[in-house]
Every structure is written in structure tokens, then in C-alpha cells.
Amino acid sequence: MRALQIESAGVLKVKDVPVPEIDSDEVLVKVAGVGLCHSDIHVRHMPEWPIPNMTLGHETAGYVEKLGENVTEVTEGQAVLVYLVWACGVCRPCIEGRDNVCANNGGRLGMPPCPGLGPDGGMAEYMKVKARYLEPLGDLDPVTAGPLADAGLTPMHAVNGAQHRLTPGSTAVVIGLGGLGHMGLQILKATTGARIIAIDSSEQKLELARNHGADETFISDGETAAKVLALTDDYGADAVFDFVGVQPTVDLATNIIAPDGALRFVGLGEGSFTYAADALTSTLPWGVDVRRSYGGTRSDQRQVIELAKLGKISVDVKQYSLEDGIQAFDDLEAGNVPGRAVLVP
Ligand SMILES: [Zn+2]
Ligand SMILES: [Zn+2]
């Protein structure tokens, strides 16, 4: 079969590899579509890459092709999404429904294995996966549903953890309207009563945000924080979702968050901020809670699929063939992909 692999640090190739053999609890999925994420770009540019010949792709949807002998959860031909948090299912956090911070498979600073960032992912004609990590898609088209596994799941988790601040009358800010941000905006619209401000450096992405119902859009520049504060009578935004995480967006997020606000860092752009634990010099308002948001729970994943089935959220997809996959990497890196790039094997 054909697969897009990272062969070694910095080297991506589309090449022939064997179709995976499945164990008794696994399923062979015929990939219908697989999303391309900024994490894949990070992987491409890591100076060292520890897993030679790994198939990329953590936003995978497809059809059940073949069942391991003990699999009863799904049936052949069924359309499925691959849940990307490969948690243990039995530790205390997992039992409490916090499988994205699994104790056994992730630990304190790690994360549970994610297909395409460790185990082989979905940028291939076929992918093997344990049956218990599959979510039925019902009537959703698996060609375009793959991004629900990350671009949908991750903002769903971030928004669900801030629902208490997102009452009617509140203000939510979405920074970065790329793959995750354009889904986060729609999830906010579908599940909360907040006024939504979208911020990006690209006018094209702000246009997309307006099409998805953003109440206000601002191009990011030196005036952005002042504009958000002016809109909120200098109180700030009740929830800020930073889907970028570079220094200017982290600065913006911390400068516009309201007292008791929900500050959610999702993008992994290597920005940072300093917390001062005193009453006089601290620039962080009282009561702000900060979450370094990772992935999402199984429940978040189910909710994303249900919102998509109702047509309340949808992924803006730009399709590429698997053979053109490396071009898709180049386009995403150049900022030329509105919404999400999806590779179709
Ligand atoms: Zn991702
Ligand atoms: Zn666990």
C-alpha cells in the first residue's frame, strides 16, 4: 500500500509499505480521508526524529475493512473515526472520564500514544487500530470527517472546560482561525451564548470566521488588545482560546483575559508568560484559571461527532491526493490552507 512517512529527521516520503497485520483486538481501517495538522509540520522540522519510517496522520476516518477475531464493537464496512487518545481505560483518570490525561499511558508530563505521532497513523491506504479506539460516524462522510479527531476534539475539550464562563452576556475570544480555530469558533457558536471575537493575522481567515458566525473579527496587530478591552468596557474577555501559542498571541491572551476568566492555551507555538504571585505587580486579573489544554476525552469526541451529524459544525476541507501529500505540507506551512487539508488515499 502507499503511505506518507517520515523516514528520518526532515525527510518525508510517499512510498510502498506492507499492509499492516492486525491482532485479535484490532481492526484494519481502509482510510477514506486524513487531516493534516500543524503538529505534523512540527514533526517534519524536528532536528531529530526517533521513530524511523513512521506513517504520519492523527486525524483519520475510513471504513472497517477487516476485524480481528475477538472484535465485536464494529462491523465490516462501517464508517468510523479513529479516536487519537490511546489511553489505558482503567487508571483513575481514565475511569473518571479524563482519559486524555491517562496515568498509565501518559503520566505527569507525557501524553497517551497518538497514532501518527508514535504508532503508525492514517496517511496511508490502510491503518490498524484497536477496536476500542474507533467511534462510529453514522451517516457522516469519512472522506471529510477525519479532522473531527483533532481539529474538532481539541477545541471541544477546551470549550467544555470553560462552559461556566460562557453564559449569555459573556465574551469569548478565539485567537488563530486555522484548522482548530475555525472549529473552535463553530463549537462556541453551537454550544454557548457568548459573544465571539475572532482574531487572526490573515484577512482570508477572518472572512472564514465571519462566514461561521463570528460576532467581531480583528486583524492581529499592535492595537488588538486595546480593541478587545474597548469592546468589553475594559473588563476583558471571559474566555480566551489561544490556538497558536506564539509569544505575541500568549501576550495578547494574558492582556485581555477578564477577572475569573478561562485562559486556554491550545496551540504549541513555544510562547510563555510569567506569573507574579503578589498583589501589586501582577498583571493577571484575580480568579483567572489557566489550562494547558490537551486533546480531549472520549465524551468530547462523541459530542463533536453529534454536533457534526446535526450540521451545527463542519470542517472546511481542502482535499489533496495522498500522492500530493507533501505539497499539502508545503501549502499548510505557507499559510495557504483555509480550514483543514485532508489527504485522500
Ligand atoms: Zn493535531
Ligand atoms: Zn488510563
Tab-separated table of C-alpha atoms and ligand atoms in Angstrom:
chain	number	residue	atom	x	y	z
A	1	MET	CA	0.000	0.000	0.000
A	2	ARG	CA	1.051	3.644	-0.320
A	3	ALA	CA	1.882	5.619	2.828
A	4	LEU	CA	3.250	9.060	3.664
A	5	GLN	CA	6.064	8.501	6.125
A	6	ILE	CA	8.688	10.462	7.954
A	7	GLU	CA	11.731	8.390	7.017
A	8	SER	CA	14.209	10.279	9.193
A	9	ALA	CA	14.525	13.828	10.562
A	10	GLY	CA	13.215	16.269	7.957
A	11	VAL	CA	12.605	13.612	5.273
A	12	LEU	CA	9.010	12.946	4.186
A	13	LYS	CA	8.245	10.369	1.500
A	14	VAL	CA	5.214	8.769	-0.115
A	15	LYS	CA	6.197	5.141	-0.646
A	16	ASP	CA	5.148	1.485	-0.779
A	17	VAL	CA	4.886	-0.321	2.565
A	18	PRO	CA	3.198	-3.594	3.634
A	19	VAL	CA	-0.473	-3.539	4.655
A	20	PRO	CA	-0.470	-3.824	8.500
A	21	GLU	CA	-1.188	-7.216	10.108
A	22	ILE	CA	-3.873	-6.995	12.802
A	23	ASP	CA	-4.046	-8.627	16.235
A	24	SER	CA	-7.180	-10.236	17.656
A	25	ASP	CA	-8.394	-6.976	19.268
A	26	GLU	CA	-7.546	-4.776	16.275
A	27	VAL	CA	-9.302	-3.575	13.144
A	28	LEU	CA	-7.904	-2.795	9.715
A	29	VAL	CA	-9.379	0.526	8.586
A	30	LYS	CA	-9.480	1.453	4.895
A	31	VAL	CA	-8.617	5.143	5.131
A	32	ALA	CA	-11.086	7.487	3.423
A	33	GLY	CA	-9.548	10.801	4.491
A	34	VAL	CA	-6.868	12.009	6.897
A	35	GLY	CA	-6.337	15.565	8.108
A	36	LEU	CA	-3.023	17.382	8.164
A	37	CYS	CA	-2.202	19.247	11.375
A	38	HIS	CA	0.411	21.788	12.492
A	39	SER	CA	1.774	19.042	14.770
A	40	ASP	CA	2.765	17.210	11.578
A	41	ILE	CA	4.656	20.308	10.468
A	42	HIS	CA	6.437	20.389	13.846
A	43	VAL	CA	7.393	16.733	13.364
A	44	ARG	CA	8.717	17.455	9.879
A	45	HIS	CA	11.064	20.088	11.270
A	46	MET	CA	12.273	18.361	14.424
A	47	PRO	CA	16.080	18.263	14.245
A	48	GLU	CA	15.979	14.646	15.439
A	49	TRP	CA	13.237	12.108	14.840
A	50	PRO	CA	13.339	8.951	16.962
A	51	ILE	CA	10.982	6.639	15.020
A	52	PRO	CA	12.290	5.843	11.512
A	53	ASN	CA	9.733	5.106	8.771
A	54	MET	CA	6.652	6.176	10.750
A	55	THR	CA	3.390	6.813	8.924
A	56	LEU	CA	2.045	10.265	9.852
A	57	GLY	CA	-1.604	11.272	10.301
A	58	HIS	CA	-3.651	11.565	13.513
A	59	GLU	CA	-6.976	12.738	12.037
A	60	THR	CA	-8.181	9.557	10.375
A	61	ALA	CA	-11.590	8.377	9.210
A	62	GLY	CA	-12.464	5.449	6.999
A	63	TYR	CA	-14.291	2.152	6.673
A	64	VAL	CA	-13.824	-1.025	8.678
A	65	GLU	CA	-12.074	-3.402	6.253
A	66	LYS	CA	-11.200	-6.386	8.428
A	67	LEU	CA	-11.864	-7.431	12.032
A	68	GLY	CA	-9.541	-9.183	14.488
A	69	GLU	CA	-11.066	-12.451	15.736
A	70	ASN	CA	-12.155	-11.006	19.122
A	71	VAL	CA	-13.612	-7.744	17.830
A	72	THR	CA	-17.311	-7.221	18.480
A	73	GLU	CA	-17.508	-3.397	18.733
A	74	VAL	CA	-17.775	-2.625	14.991
A	75	THR	CA	-18.806	-4.365	11.795
A	76	GLU	CA	-17.230	-4.647	8.362
A	77	GLY	CA	-17.995	-1.701	6.080
A	78	GLN	CA	-18.908	0.627	8.966
A	79	ALA	CA	-17.721	4.258	8.729
A	80	VAL	CA	-15.506	5.093	11.706
A	81	LEU	CA	-13.316	7.818	13.191
A	82	VAL	CA	-10.051	6.941	14.942
A	83	TYR	CA	-10.040	8.487	18.442
A	84	LEU	CA	-6.479	9.731	18.902
A	85	VAL	CA	-6.098	9.378	22.662
A	86	TRP	CA	-4.890	5.802	23.083
A	87	ALA	CA	-5.420	5.694	26.841
A	88	CYS	CA	-5.401	2.605	29.088
A	89	GLY	CA	-9.075	2.815	30.031
A	90	VAL	CA	-8.566	1.508	33.579
A	91	CYS	CA	-6.462	4.029	35.565
A	92	ARG	CA	-8.094	6.554	37.922
A	93	PRO	CA	-8.130	9.490	35.435
A	94	CYS	CA	-9.480	7.195	32.704
A	95	ILE	CA	-12.222	5.867	34.980
A	96	GLU	CA	-13.108	9.470	35.859
A	97	GLY	CA	-13.512	10.275	32.168
A	98	ARG	CA	-10.217	12.142	31.902
A	99	ASP	CA	-8.612	9.694	29.515
A	100	ASN	CA	-6.680	12.493	27.749
A	101	VAL	CA	-4.512	12.649	30.886
A	102	CYS	CA	-4.224	8.876	31.359
A	103	ALA	CA	-1.867	7.951	34.215
A	104	ASN	CA	-0.608	4.671	32.758
A	105	ASN	CA	-0.151	5.624	29.096
A	106	GLY	CA	0.718	9.306	29.504
A	107	GLY	CA	1.897	10.103	33.007
A	108	ARG	CA	2.606	13.502	34.520
A	109	LEU	CA	4.199	15.349	31.586
A	110	GLY	CA	3.583	12.950	28.697
A	111	MET	CA	0.501	12.117	26.713
A	112	PRO	CA	-1.157	8.841	25.752
A	113	PRO	CA	0.157	7.392	22.466
A	114	CYS	CA	-1.302	9.182	19.449
A	115	PRO	CA	-1.415	7.441	16.071
A	116	GLY	CA	0.774	9.226	13.554
A	117	LEU	CA	2.935	10.663	16.355
A	118	GLY	CA	4.323	7.356	17.626
A	119	PRO	CA	2.330	4.371	16.348
A	120	ASP	CA	1.717	4.441	12.581
A	121	GLY	CA	-1.063	6.866	11.632
A	122	GLY	CA	-3.580	7.266	8.848
A	123	MET	CA	-1.658	8.831	5.944
A	124	ALA	CA	-1.856	5.508	4.120
A	125	GLU	CA	-4.347	3.308	2.323
A	126	TYR	CA	-4.866	1.213	5.467
A	127	MET	CA	-4.302	1.694	9.185
A	128	LYS	CA	-4.524	-0.748	12.082
A	129	VAL	CA	-6.161	0.326	15.335
A	130	LYS	CA	-7.577	-1.318	18.450
A	131	ALA	CA	-11.324	-1.635	18.028
A	132	ARG	CA	-11.971	0.236	21.268
A	133	TYR	CA	-10.448	3.435	19.827
A	134	LEU	CA	-12.992	3.598	17.000
A	135	GLU	CA	-16.035	5.872	17.037
A	136	PRO	CA	-18.893	5.109	14.622
A	137	LEU	CA	-19.583	8.021	12.257
A	138	GLY	CA	-23.114	7.083	11.256
A	139	ASP	CA	-24.031	8.935	8.073
A	140	LEU	CA	-21.086	11.360	8.196
A	141	ASP	CA	-18.796	11.144	5.174
A	142	PRO	CA	-15.429	9.720	6.325
A	143	VAL	CA	-13.634	11.484	3.457
A	144	THR	CA	-14.084	14.800	5.276
A	145	ALA	CA	-14.701	13.658	8.888
A	146	GLY	CA	-11.083	12.875	9.841
A	147	PRO	CA	-10.354	16.355	11.235
A	148	LEU	CA	-13.078	15.809	13.855
A	149	ALA	CA	-10.439	13.658	15.615
A	150	ASP	CA	-8.235	16.648	16.484
A	151	ALA	CA	-9.387	19.910	14.891
A	152	GLY	CA	-12.821	19.072	16.349
A	153	LEU	CA	-11.909	17.203	19.537
A	154	THR	CA	-9.279	19.578	20.914
A	155	PRO	CA	-11.379	22.781	20.775
A	156	MET	CA	-14.404	20.819	22.083
A	157	HIS	CA	-12.379	19.904	25.170
A	158	ALA	CA	-11.121	23.470	25.623
A	159	VAL	CA	-14.636	24.924	25.291
A	160	ASN	CA	-16.264	22.290	27.520
A	161	GLY	CA	-13.800	23.157	30.293
A	162	ALA	CA	-14.799	26.836	30.087
A	163	GLN	CA	-18.584	26.473	29.798
A	164	HIS	CA	-19.149	28.047	33.234
A	165	ARG	CA	-17.749	31.356	31.885
A	166	LEU	CA	-19.590	31.288	28.556
A	167	THR	CA	-23.041	32.399	29.649
A	168	PRO	CA	-25.107	34.839	27.541
A	169	GLY	CA	-23.564	38.288	28.015
A	170	SER	CA	-20.046	36.886	28.181
A	171	THR	CA	-17.295	37.400	25.616
A	172	ALA	CA	-15.128	34.634	24.156
A	173	VAL	CA	-12.024	35.295	22.071
A	174	VAL	CA	-10.647	32.834	19.527
A	175	ILE	CA	-7.041	33.547	18.534
A	176	GLY	CA	-5.987	31.773	15.323
A	177	LEU	CA	-8.644	30.690	12.827
A	178	GLY	CA	-6.786	27.760	11.289
A	179	GLY	CA	-7.806	24.106	11.470
A	180	LEU	CA	-8.584	24.058	15.201
A	181	GLY	CA	-9.686	27.685	15.491
A	182	HIS	CA	-12.337	27.560	12.784
A	183	MET	CA	-13.808	24.515	14.529
A	184	GLY	CA	-13.496	26.128	17.975
A	185	LEU	CA	-15.467	29.118	16.730
A	186	GLN	CA	-18.270	26.877	15.467
A	187	ILE	CA	-18.308	24.865	18.711
A	188	LEU	CA	-18.602	28.088	20.734
A	189	LYS	CA	-21.438	29.192	18.455
A	190	ALA	CA	-23.226	25.846	18.749
A	191	THR	CA	-22.869	25.278	22.494
A	192	THR	CA	-22.656	28.660	24.253
A	193	GLY	CA	-24.344	32.053	24.440
A	194	ALA	CA	-21.103	34.029	24.347
A	195	ARG	CA	-20.317	36.907	22.011
A	196	ILE	CA	-17.427	35.615	19.891
A	197	ILE	CA	-14.443	37.686	18.787
A	198	ALA	CA	-12.146	36.085	16.190
A	199	ILE	CA	-8.550	37.266	15.804
A	200	ASP	CA	-6.068	36.262	13.114
A	201	SER	CA	-3.226	37.756	11.084
A	202	SER	CA	-4.923	36.707	7.828
A	203	GLU	CA	-7.880	38.614	6.395
A	204	GLN	CA	-8.855	35.465	4.457
A	205	LYS	CA	-9.209	33.522	7.722
A	206	LEU	CA	-11.225	36.352	9.307
A	207	GLU	CA	-13.580	36.159	6.319
A	208	LEU	CA	-13.984	32.446	7.038
A	209	ALA	CA	-14.672	33.335	10.691
A	210	ARG	CA	-17.419	35.775	9.676
A	211	ASN	CA	-18.948	33.057	7.465
A	212	HIS	CA	-19.060	30.801	10.535
A	213	GLY	CA	-20.803	33.443	12.640
A	214	ALA	CA	-18.086	35.360	14.486
A	215	ASP	CA	-19.660	38.470	16.046
A	216	GLU	CA	-16.499	40.580	15.709
A	217	THR	CA	-13.259	39.993	13.830
A	218	PHE	CA	-9.930	41.766	14.335
A	219	ILE	CA	-6.750	41.505	12.362
A	220	SER	CA	-3.927	40.986	14.869
A	221	ASP	CA	-1.657	43.996	15.220
A	222	GLY	CA	-0.404	46.250	17.996
A	223	GLU	CA	-3.944	47.545	18.644
A	224	THR	CA	-5.738	44.216	19.099
A	225	ALA	CA	-5.681	44.076	22.900
A	226	ALA	CA	-6.958	47.669	23.162
A	227	LYS	CA	-9.808	46.855	20.757
A	228	VAL	CA	-10.924	43.821	22.773
A	229	LEU	CA	-10.744	45.785	26.024
A	230	ALA	CA	-12.731	48.641	24.479
A	231	LEU	CA	-15.467	46.199	23.430
A	232	THR	CA	-15.723	44.873	26.984
A	233	ASP	CA	-15.684	48.201	28.875
A	234	ASP	CA	-12.070	47.476	29.868
A	235	TYR	CA	-13.128	44.358	31.822
A	236	GLY	CA	-11.689	41.836	29.366
A	237	ALA	CA	-12.883	38.622	27.766
A	238	ASP	CA	-14.379	35.890	29.932
A	239	ALA	CA	-12.684	33.130	27.965
A	240	VAL	CA	-9.694	33.310	25.643
A	241	PHE	CA	-8.695	30.371	23.444
A	242	ASP	CA	-5.186	30.691	22.028
A	243	PHE	CA	-4.930	28.195	19.177
A	244	VAL	CA	-1.488	29.499	18.159
A	245	GLY	CA	0.660	29.838	21.277
A	246	VAL	CA	3.445	32.013	19.872
A	247	GLN	CA	4.764	34.871	22.008
A	248	PRO	CA	2.538	37.628	20.524
A	249	THR	CA	-0.629	35.522	20.973
A	250	VAL	CA	0.282	34.476	24.518
A	251	ASP	CA	0.900	38.162	25.328
A	252	LEU	CA	-2.432	39.088	23.752
A	253	ALA	CA	-4.310	36.358	25.627
A	254	THR	CA	-2.908	37.321	29.030
A	255	ASN	CA	-3.537	41.030	28.346
A	256	ILE	CA	-7.242	40.638	27.525
A	257	ILE	CA	-8.453	37.983	29.958
A	258	ALA	CA	-11.123	39.173	32.423
A	259	PRO	CA	-11.222	38.500	36.183
A	260	ASP	CA	-12.321	34.894	36.841
A	261	GLY	CA	-11.635	34.322	33.153
A	262	ALA	CA	-10.840	30.998	31.495
A	263	LEU	CA	-7.448	31.223	29.808
A	264	ARG	CA	-6.937	28.266	27.486
A	265	PHE	CA	-3.651	27.580	25.733
A	266	VAL	CA	-4.051	25.040	22.945
A	267	GLY	CA	-1.514	25.922	20.218
A	268	LEU	CA	2.040	24.758	20.856
A	269	GLY	CA	3.902	27.764	19.463
A	270	GLU	CA	6.500	27.966	22.261
A	271	GLY	CA	5.290	31.256	23.767
A	272	SER	CA	5.438	31.726	27.544
A	273	PHE	CA	4.259	34.059	30.284
A	274	THR	CA	5.335	34.859	33.813
A	275	TYR	CA	3.024	34.624	36.784
A	276	ALA	CA	3.688	37.049	39.628
A	277	ALA	CA	2.246	35.882	42.966
A	278	ASP	CA	1.790	39.262	44.606
A	279	ALA	CA	-0.949	41.848	44.928
A	280	LEU	CA	0.762	44.910	43.451
A	281	THR	CA	2.726	43.985	40.315
A	282	SER	CA	0.727	41.046	38.935
A	283	THR	CA	-0.853	41.798	35.560
A	284	LEU	CA	-3.100	38.745	35.660
A	285	PRO	CA	-6.589	39.595	36.980
A	286	TRP	CA	-7.929	37.863	40.083
A	287	GLY	CA	-9.506	34.500	39.593
A	288	VAL	CA	-8.112	33.684	36.171
A	289	ASP	CA	-7.747	29.952	35.635
A	290	VAL	CA	-5.203	28.725	33.136
A	291	ARG	CA	-5.417	25.403	31.361
A	292	ARG	CA	-2.758	23.869	29.178
A	293	SER	CA	-5.375	22.071	27.142
A	294	TYR	CA	-4.539	18.720	25.578
A	295	GLY	CA	-6.678	16.739	23.134
A	296	GLY	CA	-9.994	15.713	24.564
A	297	THR	CA	-11.883	12.974	26.350
A	298	ARG	CA	-13.902	10.211	24.768
A	299	SER	CA	-17.008	12.144	25.769
A	300	ASP	CA	-15.728	15.282	23.995
A	301	GLN	CA	-15.147	13.146	20.880
A	302	ARG	CA	-18.675	11.797	20.950
A	303	GLN	CA	-20.060	15.340	21.325
A	304	VAL	CA	-18.074	16.594	18.323
A	305	ILE	CA	-19.485	13.799	16.163
A	306	GLU	CA	-23.024	14.547	17.331
A	307	LEU	CA	-22.651	18.279	16.555
A	308	ALA	CA	-21.349	17.387	13.084
A	309	LYS	CA	-24.254	14.983	12.486
A	310	LEU	CA	-26.678	17.810	13.311
A	311	GLY	CA	-24.873	20.097	10.849
A	312	LYS	CA	-24.021	22.548	13.643
A	313	ILE	CA	-20.297	22.277	12.906
A	314	SER	CA	-18.455	21.359	9.733
A	315	VAL	CA	-14.853	21.172	8.624
A	316	ASP	CA	-13.801	23.445	5.748
A	317	VAL	CA	-11.813	20.883	3.788
A	318	LYS	CA	-9.239	21.310	1.065
A	319	GLN	CA	-8.647	17.867	-0.488
A	320	TYR	CA	-5.328	16.506	-1.762
A	321	SER	CA	-4.479	13.035	-3.016
A	322	LEU	CA	-2.111	11.056	-0.793
A	323	GLU	CA	0.447	11.264	-3.618
A	324	ASP	CA	0.274	15.085	-3.349
A	325	GLY	CA	0.608	14.909	0.440
A	326	ILE	CA	3.962	16.645	0.627
A	327	GLN	CA	2.515	19.547	-1.398
A	328	ALA	CA	-0.199	19.780	1.278
A	329	PHE	CA	2.518	20.066	3.944
A	330	ASP	CA	4.123	22.889	1.962
A	331	ASP	CA	0.793	24.687	1.494
A	332	LEU	CA	-0.152	24.431	5.188
A	333	GLU	CA	3.275	25.689	6.169
A	334	ALA	CA	2.946	28.641	3.789
A	335	GLY	CA	-0.427	29.536	5.348
A	336	ASN	CA	-2.276	28.676	2.140
A	337	VAL	CA	-4.827	26.245	3.571
A	338	PRO	CA	-8.095	27.785	4.778
A	339	GLY	CA	-9.726	25.291	7.186
A	340	ARG	CA	-8.143	21.852	7.013
A	341	ALA	CA	-6.113	19.988	4.397
A	342	VAL	CA	-7.308	16.390	4.005
A	343	LEU	CA	-5.356	13.693	2.161
A	344	VAL	CA	-7.460	11.156	0.284
A	345	PRO	CA	-5.619	7.868	-0.414
B	1	ZN	ZN	-3.029	17.695	15.571
B	2	ZN	ZN	-5.553	5.440	31.798
